[in-house]
CSV table of C-alpha atoms in Angstrom, one decimal:
chain,number,residue,atom,x,y,z
V,265,UNK,CA,-32.2,34.0,2.9
V,266,UNK,CA,-33.9,35.0,-0.3
V,267,UNK,CA,-31.2,35.1,-3.0
V,268,UNK,CA,-33.2,35.9,-6.2
V,269,UNK,CA,-31.4,39.1,-7.0
V,270,UNK,CA,-27.8,40.1,-6.4
V,271,UNK,CA,-25.7,43.2,-5.9
V,272,UNK,CA,-21.9,43.3,-6.3
V,273,UNK,CA,-19.8,44.5,-3.4
V,274,UNK,CA,-17.4,47.1,-4.9
V,275,UNK,CA,-16.0,48.5,-1.7
V,276,UNK,CA,-13.7,51.4,-1.0
V,277,UNK,CA,-15.1,50.7,2.5
V,278,UNK,CA,-14.7,52.9,5.6
V,279,UNK,CA,-17.7,51.7,7.6
V,280,UNK,CA,-16.4,53.7,10.7
V,281,UNK,CA,-17.3,56.8,8.7
V,282,UNK,CA,-20.9,56.3,9.9
V,283,UNK,CA,-19.8,57.7,13.3
V,284,UNK,CA,-19.1,61.2,14.4
V,285,UNK,CA,-15.6,61.9,15.7
V,286,UNK,CA,-16.8,61.9,19.3
V,287,UNK,CA,-19.2,58.9,18.9
V,288,UNK,CA,-17.0,56.7,21.1
V,289,UNK,CA,-18.2,58.8,24.0
V,290,UNK,CA,-21.9,58.4,23.1
V,291,UNK,CA,-24.4,56.4,25.1
V,292,UNK,CA,-25.3,52.9,23.8
V,293,UNK,CA,-28.4,52.6,21.8
V,294,UNK,CA,-31.5,51.3,23.6
V,295,UNK,CA,-31.2,48.0,21.8
V,296,UNK,CA,-27.5,47.8,22.7
V,297,UNK,CA,-28.4,48.3,26.4
V,298,UNK,CA,-31.0,45.6,26.2
V,299,UNK,CA,-28.4,43.1,24.7
V,300,UNK,CA,-26.0,44.0,27.6
V,301,UNK,CA,-28.6,43.5,30.3
V,302,UNK,CA,-27.8,40.4,32.4
V,303,UNK,CA,-31.1,38.7,31.4
V,304,UNK,CA,-29.8,38.8,27.8
V,305,UNK,CA,-26.0,39.5,27.6
V,306,UNK,CA,-26.3,38.4,23.9
V,307,UNK,CA,-23.0,37.3,22.3
V,308,UNK,CA,-22.6,36.2,18.7
V,309,UNK,CA,-20.3,33.4,17.7
V,310,UNK,CA,-19.3,33.2,14.0
V,311,UNK,CA,-17.4,30.0,13.1
V,312,UNK,CA,-15.3,30.3,10.0
V,313,UNK,CA,-13.9,27.1,8.6
V,314,UNK,CA,-10.7,27.2,6.5
V,315,UNK,CA,-9.5,24.9,3.8
V,316,UNK,CA,-5.8,25.1,4.8
V,317,UNK,CA,-4.1,25.2,8.2
V,318,UNK,CA,-4.4,28.5,10.0
V,319,UNK,CA,-1.4,30.9,9.8
V,320,UNK,CA,-1.4,32.7,13.1
V,321,UNK,CA,0.9,35.5,11.9
V,322,UNK,CA,-1.3,36.0,8.9
V,323,UNK,CA,-4.4,36.3,11.1
V,324,UNK,CA,-2.7,38.8,13.4
V,325,UNK,CA,-1.4,40.9,10.5
V,326,UNK,CA,-4.8,40.9,8.8
V,327,UNK,CA,-6.4,42.0,12.1
V,328,UNK,CA,-3.9,44.8,12.7
V,329,UNK,CA,-4.6,46.2,9.2
V,330,UNK,CA,-8.3,45.5,9.1
V,331,UNK,CA,-11.3,47.8,9.3
V,332,UNK,CA,-12.3,46.1,12.6
V,333,UNK,CA,-9.5,47.7,14.6
V,334,UNK,CA,-10.2,51.0,12.9
V,335,UNK,CA,-13.8,50.9,13.8
V,336,UNK,CA,-14.7,53.0,16.9
V,337,UNK,CA,-17.0,50.4,18.3
V,338,UNK,CA,-14.4,47.7,18.2
V,339,UNK,CA,-11.8,49.9,19.9
V,340,UNK,CA,-14.0,51.2,22.7
V,341,UNK,CA,-14.9,50.0,26.2
V,342,UNK,CA,-18.4,49.9,27.7
V,343,UNK,CA,-18.5,52.1,30.8
V,344,UNK,CA,-21.4,53.2,33.1
V,345,UNK,CA,-22.0,56.7,34.3
V,346,UNK,CA,-23.3,57.7,37.7
V,347,UNK,CA,-26.8,56.9,36.6
V,348,UNK,CA,-25.9,53.4,35.4
V,349,UNK,CA,-26.3,54.3,31.7
V,350,UNK,CA,-23.8,52.6,29.5
V,351,UNK,CA,-21.5,54.6,27.2
V,352,UNK,CA,-18.8,53.8,24.6
V,353,UNK,CA,-15.4,55.1,25.8
V,354,UNK,CA,-12.4,55.0,23.5
V,355,UNK,CA,-9.8,52.5,24.7
V,356,UNK,CA,-6.3,53.9,25.2
V,357,UNK,CA,-4.7,50.8,23.9
V,358,UNK,CA,-5.7,47.6,22.1
V,359,UNK,CA,-3.6,44.6,23.1
V,360,UNK,CA,-4.3,42.2,20.3
V,361,UNK,CA,-2.9,39.2,22.2
V,362,UNK,CA,-5.7,39.6,24.8
V,363,UNK,CA,-8.2,39.3,22.0
V,364,UNK,CA,-6.7,36.3,20.3
V,365,UNK,CA,-7.1,32.9,22.0
V,366,UNK,CA,-5.2,30.1,20.5
V,367,UNK,CA,-6.1,26.4,21.1
V,368,UNK,CA,-3.5,24.1,19.6
V,369,UNK,CA,-4.9,20.8,20.8
V,370,UNK,CA,-8.1,19.2,19.4
V,371,UNK,CA,-11.3,20.0,21.2
V,372,UNK,CA,-12.3,16.9,23.1
V,373,UNK,CA,-14.8,14.8,21.3
V,374,UNK,CA,-16.1,11.2,21.6
V,375,UNK,CA,-15.6,10.6,17.9
V,376,UNK,CA,-12.6,8.7,16.8
V,377,UNK,CA,-11.1,9.7,14.5
V,378,UNK,CA,-11.8,13.3,15.3
V,379,UNK,CA,-15.0,14.7,13.6
V,380,UNK,CA,-14.1,18.3,13.1
V,381,UNK,CA,-17.7,19.5,12.7
V,382,UNK,CA,-18.7,17.8,15.9
V,383,UNK,CA,-15.7,19.2,17.7
V,384,UNK,CA,-16.3,22.8,16.6
V,385,UNK,CA,-20.0,22.4,17.5
V,386,UNK,CA,-19.1,21.1,21.0
V,387,UNK,CA,-16.8,24.1,21.5
V,388,UNK,CA,-19.5,26.5,20.3
V,389,UNK,CA,-22.1,24.9,22.6
V,390,UNK,CA,-19.8,25.4,25.6
V,391,UNK,CA,-19.2,29.0,24.6
V,392,UNK,CA,-23.0,29.6,24.5
V,393,UNK,CA,-23.3,29.1,28.2
V,394,UNK,CA,-19.8,30.1,29.2
V,395,UNK,CA,-18.7,33.3,30.8
V,396,UNK,CA,-19.3,36.5,29.0
V,397,UNK,CA,-16.8,38.9,27.5
V,398,UNK,CA,-14.6,40.8,29.8
V,399,UNK,CA,-15.6,44.5,30.0
V,400,UNK,CA,-12.0,45.7,30.6
V,401,UNK,CA,-11.4,45.4,26.9
V,402,UNK,CA,-13.5,45.9,23.7
V,403,UNK,CA,-16.2,43.4,23.4
V,404,UNK,CA,-14.8,40.9,20.9
V,405,UNK,CA,-12.4,37.9,20.7
V,406,UNK,CA,-11.0,35.6,18.1
V,407,UNK,CA,-10.6,32.0,19.0
V,408,UNK,CA,-8.3,30.0,16.7
V,409,UNK,CA,-9.0,26.2,16.9
V,410,UNK,CA,-5.8,25.1,15.2
V,411,UNK,CA,-6.5,21.4,15.1
V,412,UNK,CA,-9.8,22.0,13.3
V,413,UNK,CA,-8.9,24.8,10.9
V,414,UNK,CA,-11.5,27.0,12.4
V,415,UNK,CA,-11.7,30.6,13.6
V,416,UNK,CA,-14.4,31.6,16.0
V,417,UNK,CA,-15.2,35.3,16.2
V,418,UNK,CA,-16.9,36.1,19.5
V,419,UNK,CA,-18.6,39.5,19.4
V,420,UNK,CA,-21.1,41.1,21.7
V,421,UNK,CA,-24.4,41.8,19.9
V,422,UNK,CA,-24.3,45.4,21.3
V,423,UNK,CA,-21.6,46.0,18.7
V,424,UNK,CA,-24.0,45.7,15.8
V,425,UNK,CA,-26.5,43.5,14.0
V,426,UNK,CA,-26.0,40.8,11.4
V,427,UNK,CA,-26.0,43.2,8.5
V,428,UNK,CA,-23.5,45.5,10.1
V,429,UNK,CA,-21.2,42.7,11.2
V,430,UNK,CA,-21.3,40.8,7.9
V,431,UNK,CA,-20.5,43.9,6.0
V,432,UNK,CA,-17.5,44.6,8.2
V,433,UNK,CA,-16.3,41.0,7.8
V,434,UNK,CA,-16.7,40.9,4.0
V,435,UNK,CA,-14.8,44.2,3.6
V,436,UNK,CA,-11.6,42.3,4.5
V,437,UNK,CA,-12.3,39.3,2.3
V,438,UNK,CA,-11.8,38.5,-1.4
V,439,UNK,CA,-13.2,36.0,-3.9
V,440,UNK,CA,-11.4,32.7,-3.8
V,441,UNK,CA,-11.3,32.6,-7.6
V,442,UNK,CA,-10.1,36.2,-8.0
V,443,UNK,CA,-8.1,37.8,-5.2
V,444,UNK,CA,-8.5,41.2,-6.8
V,445,UNK,CA,-12.3,41.3,-6.4
V,446,UNK,CA,-14.5,41.5,-3.3
V,447,UNK,CA,-17.4,39.1,-2.7
V,448,UNK,CA,-20.9,39.2,-4.1
V,449,UNK,CA,-23.7,39.6,-1.7
V,450,UNK,CA,-27.2,38.6,-2.8
V,451,UNK,CA,-30.5,40.1,-1.5
V,452,UNK,CA,-34.0,39.4,-2.4
V,453,UNK,CA,-35.4,42.8,-3.2
V,454,UNK,CA,-38.7,43.8,-4.8
V,455,UNK,CA,-38.3,47.2,-6.4
V,456,UNK,CA,-40.9,49.9,-5.7
V,457,UNK,CA,-41.5,50.3,-9.5
V,458,UNK,CA,-42.7,46.7,-9.7
V,459,UNK,CA,-45.0,47.2,-6.8
V,460,UNK,CA,-46.5,50.3,-8.4
V,461,UNK,CA,-46.9,48.6,-11.8
V,462,UNK,CA,-48.6,45.5,-10.2
V,463,UNK,CA,-51.3,47.6,-8.6
V,464,UNK,CA,-51.9,50.2,-11.4
V,465,UNK,CA,-54.5,48.1,-13.2
V,466,UNK,CA,-56.6,47.2,-10.0
V,467,UNK,CA,-59.9,48.8,-9.2
V,468,UNK,CA,-60.3,51.2,-6.3
V,469,UNK,CA,-62.3,48.6,-4.4
V,470,UNK,CA,-59.4,46.1,-4.6
V,471,UNK,CA,-57.0,48.7,-3.3
V,472,UNK,CA,-59.4,49.6,-0.5
V,473,UNK,CA,-59.7,45.9,0.5
V,474,UNK,CA,-55.9,45.7,0.5
V,475,UNK,CA,-55.7,48.7,2.7
V,476,UNK,CA,-58.3,47.5,5.1
V,477,UNK,CA,-56.5,44.1,5.3
V,478,UNK,CA,-53.3,45.8,6.1
V,479,UNK,CA,-54.9,47.8,8.9
V,480,UNK,CA,-56.6,44.7,10.3
V,481,UNK,CA,-53.5,42.6,10.3
V,482,UNK,CA,-51.5,45.4,11.9
V,483,UNK,CA,-54.1,45.6,14.7
V,484,UNK,CA,-54.2,41.8,15.2
V,485,UNK,CA,-50.5,41.2,15.1
V,486,UNK,CA,-49.6,44.2,17.4
V,487,UNK,CA,-52.2,43.0,19.9
V,488,UNK,CA,-50.8,39.5,19.6
V,489,UNK,CA,-47.3,40.8,20.3
V,490,UNK,CA,-48.5,42.7,23.4
V,491,UNK,CA,-50.4,39.7,24.8
V,492,UNK,CA,-47.3,37.5,24.3
V,493,UNK,CA,-45.2,39.9,26.2
V,494,UNK,CA,-47.6,39.7,29.2
V,495,UNK,CA,-49.3,36.3,29.6
V,496,UNK,CA,-50.2,34.3,26.4
V,497,UNK,CA,-47.9,31.3,25.9
V,498,UNK,CA,-47.6,28.2,23.7
V,499,UNK,CA,-48.8,24.8,24.9
V,500,UNK,CA,-46.0,22.7,26.3
V,501,UNK,CA,-44.3,20.3,23.9
V,502,UNK,CA,-41.1,18.3,23.8
V,503,UNK,CA,-39.2,21.4,22.5
V,504,UNK,CA,-40.5,23.9,25.2
V,505,UNK,CA,-38.1,25.7,27.4
V,506,UNK,CA,-38.9,28.5,29.8
V,507,UNK,CA,-37.4,30.9,32.3
V,508,UNK,CA,-34.0,29.6,33.4
V,509,UNK,CA,-33.4,27.2,30.6
V,510,UNK,CA,-30.7,29.5,29.2
V,511,UNK,CA,-28.4,28.2,31.9
V,512,UNK,CA,-28.8,24.5,31.0
V,513,UNK,CA,-26.0,22.6,29.2
V,514,UNK,CA,-26.2,22.8,25.4
V,515,UNK,CA,-25.7,20.7,22.3
V,516,UNK,CA,-25.2,21.9,18.8
V,517,UNK,CA,-25.9,20.3,15.4
V,518,UNK,CA,-25.8,21.5,11.8
V,519,UNK,CA,-28.5,21.1,9.2
V,520,UNK,CA,-27.2,21.6,5.6
V,521,UNK,CA,-29.3,22.7,2.7
V,522,UNK,CA,-28.6,23.6,-1.0
V,523,UNK,CA,-29.9,26.9,-2.2
V,524,UNK,CA,-30.6,25.3,-5.5
V,525,UNK,CA,-33.0,22.9,-3.9
V,526,UNK,CA,-34.8,25.7,-2.1
V,527,UNK,CA,-35.1,27.6,-5.4
V,528,UNK,CA,-36.6,24.5,-7.1
V,529,UNK,CA,-39.2,24.1,-4.3
V,530,UNK,CA,-40.0,27.8,-4.4
V,531,UNK,CA,-41.0,27.6,-8.1
V,532,UNK,CA,-43.6,24.9,-7.3
V,533,UNK,CA,-45.8,27.5,-5.5
V,534,UNK,CA,-46.7,30.8,-7.3
V,535,UNK,CA,-45.1,33.8,-5.8
V,536,UNK,CA,-43.4,31.9,-3.1
V,537,UNK,CA,-40.0,33.0,-1.6
V,538,UNK,CA,-37.0,31.3,-0.1
V,539,UNK,CA,-38.3,32.4,3.3
V,540,UNK,CA,-41.6,30.7,2.6
V,541,UNK,CA,-39.6,27.5,1.8
V,542,UNK,CA,-37.6,27.9,5.0
V,543,UNK,CA,-40.6,28.1,7.2
V,544,UNK,CA,-42.3,25.3,5.3
V,545,UNK,CA,-39.2,23.2,6.1
V,546,UNK,CA,-39.4,24.2,9.8
V,547,UNK,CA,-43.0,23.3,10.0
V,548,UNK,CA,-42.5,19.9,8.4
V,549,UNK,CA,-39.3,19.1,10.2
V,550,UNK,CA,-40.6,20.0,13.7
V,551,UNK,CA,-43.8,18.0,13.0
V,552,UNK,CA,-41.6,15.0,12.1
V,553,UNK,CA,-39.5,15.4,15.2
V,554,UNK,CA,-42.4,15.8,17.6
V,555,UNK,CA,-44.2,12.8,16.1
V,556,UNK,CA,-41.1,10.8,16.7
V,557,UNK,CA,-40.7,12.0,20.3
V,558,UNK,CA,-44.4,11.8,21.3
V,559,UNK,CA,-46.4,9.7,18.8
V,560,UNK,CA,-50.1,10.5,18.6
V,561,UNK,CA,-49.8,12.7,21.7
V,562,UNK,CA,-50.3,16.2,20.2
V,563,UNK,CA,-53.5,17.4,18.6
V,564,UNK,CA,-53.4,17.9,14.8
V,565,UNK,CA,-52.9,21.6,14.0
V,566,UNK,CA,-51.3,22.5,17.3
V,567,UNK,CA,-49.7,26.0,17.0
V,568,UNK,CA,-46.0,26.3,17.9
V,569,UNK,CA,-44.8,29.9,17.8
V,570,UNK,CA,-41.4,31.0,16.8
V,571,UNK,CA,-39.7,34.3,17.4
V,572,UNK,CA,-37.8,35.6,14.3
V,573,UNK,CA,-35.3,38.4,14.3
V,574,UNK,CA,-35.8,40.7,11.3
V,575,UNK,CA,-33.5,43.2,9.7
V,576,UNK,CA,-35.3,46.5,9.4
V,577,UNK,CA,-32.8,48.1,7.0
V,578,UNK,CA,-33.7,48.4,3.4
V,579,UNK,CA,-32.2,45.4,1.6
V,580,UNK,CA,-29.4,46.8,-0.4
V,581,UNK,CA,-26.2,45.8,-2.0
V,582,UNK,CA,-23.3,46.2,0.4
V,583,UNK,CA,-21.7,49.1,-1.6
V,584,UNK,CA,-24.9,51.1,-1.4
V,585,UNK,CA,-25.4,50.2,2.2
V,586,UNK,CA,-21.9,51.2,3.2
V,587,UNK,CA,-22.3,54.5,1.3
V,588,UNK,CA,-25.5,55.3,3.2
V,589,UNK,CA,-23.8,54.4,6.5
V,590,UNK,CA,-21.0,56.8,5.8
V,591,UNK,CA,-23.4,59.6,5.0
V,592,UNK,CA,-25.5,58.8,8.1
V,593,UNK,CA,-28.6,58.2,6.1
V,594,UNK,CA,-31.7,57.9,8.4
V,595,UNK,CA,-32.3,54.4,9.6
V,596,UNK,CA,-29.1,53.0,8.0
V,597,UNK,CA,-26.3,54.0,10.5
V,598,UNK,CA,-24.2,51.3,12.2
V,599,UNK,CA,-25.7,49.4,15.0
V,600,UNK,CA,-28.7,47.2,15.7
V,601,UNK,CA,-31.7,47.8,13.4
V,602,UNK,CA,-33.6,44.6,14.1
V,603,UNK,CA,-37.1,43.8,15.2
V,604,UNK,CA,-39.0,40.7,16.3
V,605,UNK,CA,-42.0,39.0,14.8
V,606,UNK,CA,-44.0,36.1,15.9
V,607,UNK,CA,-44.1,33.2,13.4
V,608,UNK,CA,-46.6,30.4,14.1
V,609,UNK,CA,-46.1,27.0,12.6
V,610,UNK,CA,-48.5,24.1,13.0
V,611,UNK,CA,-48.0,20.5,14.0
V,612,UNK,CA,-49.2,17.9,11.4
V,613,UNK,CA,-48.6,14.1,11.4
V,614,UNK,CA,-46.3,13.0,8.6
V,615,UNK,CA,-49.1,11.3,6.7
V,616,UNK,CA,-51.2,14.4,6.9
V,617,UNK,CA,-51.0,16.0,4.4
V,618,UNK,CA,-49.8,13.6,1.7
V,619,UNK,CA,-48.4,16.5,-0.3
V,620,UNK,CA,-45.2,17.8,1.3
V,621,UNK,CA,-45.7,21.1,-0.5
V,622,UNK,CA,-48.8,21.7,1.7
V,623,UNK,CA,-46.3,22.9,4.4
V,624,UNK,CA,-44.9,25.5,2.0
V,625,UNK,CA,-48.4,26.6,0.9
V,626,UNK,CA,-49.4,27.2,4.6
V,627,UNK,CA,-46.2,28.9,5.4
V,628,UNK,CA,-46.7,31.3,2.4
V,629,UNK,CA,-50.2,32.3,3.6
V,630,UNK,CA,-48.8,32.9,7.1
V,631,UNK,CA,-45.8,35.0,6.0
V,632,UNK,CA,-47.9,37.0,3.4
V,633,UNK,CA,-50.1,38.1,6.3
V,634,UNK,CA,-47.1,39.0,8.5
V,635,UNK,CA,-45.7,41.1,5.6
V,636,UNK,CA,-48.8,43.3,5.9
V,637,UNK,CA,-48.1,44.1,9.5
V,638,UNK,CA,-45.7,46.4,11.3
V,639,UNK,CA,-45.0,44.0,14.1
V,640,UNK,CA,-41.2,44.1,13.6
V,641,UNK,CA,-41.2,47.9,13.6
V,642,UNK,CA,-43.5,47.9,16.6
V,643,UNK,CA,-41.2,45.7,18.6
V,644,UNK,CA,-38.2,47.8,17.7
V,645,UNK,CA,-39.9,51.1,18.6
V,646,UNK,CA,-41.1,49.5,21.8
V,647,UNK,CA,-37.5,49.0,22.9
V,648,UNK,CA,-36.6,52.6,21.9
V,649,UNK,CA,-39.5,54.0,23.9
V,650,UNK,CA,-39.5,51.8,27.0
V,651,UNK,CA,-35.7,52.0,27.6
V,652,UNK,CA,-35.5,55.8,28.3
V,653,UNK,CA,-38.7,55.9,30.4
V,654,UNK,CA,-39.0,52.5,32.1
V,655,UNK,CA,-35.3,51.5,32.2
V,656,UNK,CA,-33.3,48.5,31.2
V,657,UNK,CA,-34.8,46.2,33.8
V,658,UNK,CA,-38.5,46.6,32.7
V,659,UNK,CA,-37.5,46.5,29.0
V,660,UNK,CA,-35.5,43.3,29.5
V,661,UNK,CA,-38.4,41.8,31.5
V,662,UNK,CA,-41.0,42.5,28.8
V,663,UNK,CA,-38.7,41.1,26.0
V,664,UNK,CA,-37.8,38.1,28.1
V,665,UNK,CA,-41.5,37.3,28.6
V,666,UNK,CA,-42.0,37.2,24.9
V,667,UNK,CA,-39.2,34.6,24.6
V,668,UNK,CA,-40.5,32.5,27.5
V,669,UNK,CA,-44.0,32.5,26.0
V,670,UNK,CA,-42.8,31.2,22.6
V,671,UNK,CA,-41.1,27.9,21.6
V,672,UNK,CA,-38.0,28.8,19.5
V,673,UNK,CA,-35.9,31.5,18.1
V,674,UNK,CA,-34.7,31.8,14.5
V,675,UNK,CA,-32.6,34.2,12.5
V,676,UNK,CA,-30.9,34.2,9.1
V,677,UNK,CA,-28.1,36.1,7.6
V,678,UNK,CA,-27.3,36.5,3.9
V,679,UNK,CA,-23.7,35.7,3.1
V,680,UNK,CA,-21.5,35.8,0.0
V,681,UNK,CA,-22.6,34.0,-3.2
V,682,UNK,CA,-19.2,32.6,-4.0
V,683,UNK,CA,-16.3,31.1,-2.0
V,684,UNK,CA,-14.2,33.7,-0.4
V,685,UNK,CA,-10.7,34.0,1.3
V,686,UNK,CA,-9.9,35.5,4.6
V,687,UNK,CA,-6.3,36.3,5.5
V,688,UNK,CA,-5.4,34.5,2.3
V,689,UNK,CA,-7.1,31.2,3.4
V,690,UNK,CA,-10.1,29.8,1.5
V,691,UNK,CA,-13.2,29.7,3.7
V,692,UNK,CA,-15.1,26.4,3.6
V,693,UNK,CA,-18.1,27.4,5.8
V,694,UNK,CA,-19.7,30.3,7.7
V,695,UNK,CA,-21.9,29.4,10.7
V,696,UNK,CA,-23.4,31.5,13.4
V,697,UNK,CA,-24.9,30.8,16.8
V,698,UNK,CA,-25.2,32.9,20.0
V,699,UNK,CA,-25.4,32.7,23.7
V,700,UNK,CA,-28.6,31.3,25.0
V,701,UNK,CA,-32.0,32.9,25.7
V,702,UNK,CA,-34.9,31.2,27.5
V,703,UNK,CA,-35.6,28.8,24.6
V,704,UNK,CA,-34.6,25.1,24.5
V,705,UNK,CA,-34.3,25.5,20.7
V,706,UNK,CA,-32.6,28.3,18.7
V,707,UNK,CA,-31.7,28.2,15.0
V,708,UNK,CA,-29.4,30.5,13.1
V,709,UNK,CA,-28.9,30.3,9.3
V,710,UNK,CA,-26.2,31.7,7.1
V,711,UNK,CA,-26.0,31.3,3.3
V,712,UNK,CA,-22.6,30.8,1.7
V,713,UNK,CA,-21.5,29.9,-1.8
V,714,UNK,CA,-24.8,28.2,-2.8
V,715,UNK,CA,-25.3,26.5,0.6
V,716,UNK,CA,-27.3,27.3,3.8
V,717,UNK,CA,-26.1,26.0,7.1
V,718,UNK,CA,-28.5,26.0,10.1
V,719,UNK,CA,-26.9,25.9,13.5
V,720,UNK,CA,-29.4,24.2,15.9
V,721,UNK,CA,-28.6,24.9,19.5
V,722,UNK,CA,-30.6,23.0,22.1
V,723,UNK,CA,-30.9,22.4,25.8
V,724,UNK,CA,-29.7,18.8,25.8
V,725,UNK,CA,-31.8,17.8,28.7
V,726,UNK,CA,-34.9,18.8,26.8
V,727,UNK,CA,-33.8,18.0,23.2
V,728,UNK,CA,-31.2,15.2,23.6
V,729,UNK,CA,-30.9,14.4,19.8
V,730,UNK,CA,-30.3,17.6,17.8
V,731,UNK,CA,-28.6,15.7,15.0
V,732,UNK,CA,-31.8,13.8,14.5
V,733,UNK,CA,-33.7,17.1,14.5
V,734,UNK,CA,-31.3,18.4,11.8
V,735,UNK,CA,-31.9,15.3,9.8
V,736,UNK,CA,-35.7,15.9,10.0
V,737,UNK,CA,-35.2,19.4,8.5
V,738,UNK,CA,-32.9,18.1,5.7
V,739,UNK,CA,-35.4,15.3,4.8
V,740,UNK,CA,-38.3,17.8,4.8
V,741,UNK,CA,-36.6,19.8,2.1
V,742,UNK,CA,-35.7,16.8,0.1
V,743,UNK,CA,-39.3,15.6,0.2
V,744,UNK,CA,-40.5,19.0,-1.0
V,745,UNK,CA,-37.9,18.9,-3.7
V,746,UNK,CA,-39.1,15.5,-4.9
V,747,UNK,CA,-42.7,16.7,-4.9
V,748,UNK,CA,-41.8,19.9,-6.8
V,749,UNK,CA,-39.9,17.8,-9.4
V,750,UNK,CA,-42.8,15.5,-9.9
V,751,UNK,CA,-45.2,18.5,-10.4
V,752,UNK,CA,-42.8,20.0,-12.9
V,753,UNK,CA,-42.6,16.8,-14.8
V,754,UNK,CA,-46.4,16.4,-14.9
V,755,UNK,CA,-46.9,20.0,-16.1
V,756,UNK,CA,-44.4,19.4,-19.0
């Protein structure tokens, strides 16, 4: 969620232009087939909060005239040929009423009066282990929670990744303060010119050491990835899941952060990024939580490995991205262009270290090393190569092993910088979660209008108090902010 630089969306969008005319009859991509496999069956839930009551007619009108219904992938069925290979097949008719599910009554909640955030989270938690999407219609639904001013888009991950889906959604939105303009999307992006300039004054031996370091870290991290897919696993802790835990009942809580706080913390450590801050917060927050659950039971420095989903597209402004999609630029077409990387964090007692920024410093060292590796590309290419030759079953088994041998999943999506409107209604929040994988803990982050919301989905029999865990993360960032502010004051 690095938001240091921004690019303005100036769309005359037609994202479906990235398809050939007959693409609806094409086979699914290997990644799409993996996400459809019963071991995964990965469905994304995007909760969109509205400021005003939902106008059902306005939602239907907007959908009928949106890019979504024009997009081949959202108007196609998944069918299997005689060899069991999935294909996209153009639907003869889209019955919008089958895709829109309206709930007029409040979602049941123990809170009185009704806590809308809790009610929506309870609904999303139930969806995450509920039945999948029906395959006799295109793989998406819109759930309107009328009593809570919330719309939940339910989309199968085979339709596309976070960048694709966010671009399609924002194409039909406008800025809340100017209905004539489209939203602004921010990306952290280091220009190649800057990279060249930064190395131009270095000696050949420095460049050689850098090259050898890159080769070494690539070797180490690729071997680590292979070992994780076969037998190496984390030590058991109070957040550990395992094979079958995806079927257990879920609870959902939301941790809320201010991007301004993250940026302030980032400045306290030279060359740190927002992602460094994020993983420093994760390390600190999980350490606090585990110390609360099992005081003095875990060894100092215990490794807890997370699985992060990484966008492999070049980070571009949405206009440039959509233009390249329409021209079918290599690597930028619609679909799933994501890889997986292993991100280790380490348990430390709350009084060790005394400096909260030590978590950020350790996270930066870890992430800088991961940046030198091609682990994400290796994982992506592994799916592309194993699916045609070994089939969906083996590919799903290998990837499922990686999840079972790690402790949590995390992903983040960059959203618009300012408040937006959808179907003429101001959006108050954007939050994402998904159906469950064999982790007891999954976290999905979305930035929106200067805020970052982290949806924390847990197996409630393993992690019974996700709201407390969310509070641990929030307090971790505030402690880092306080330390960064003190350092800034001392330096002045």
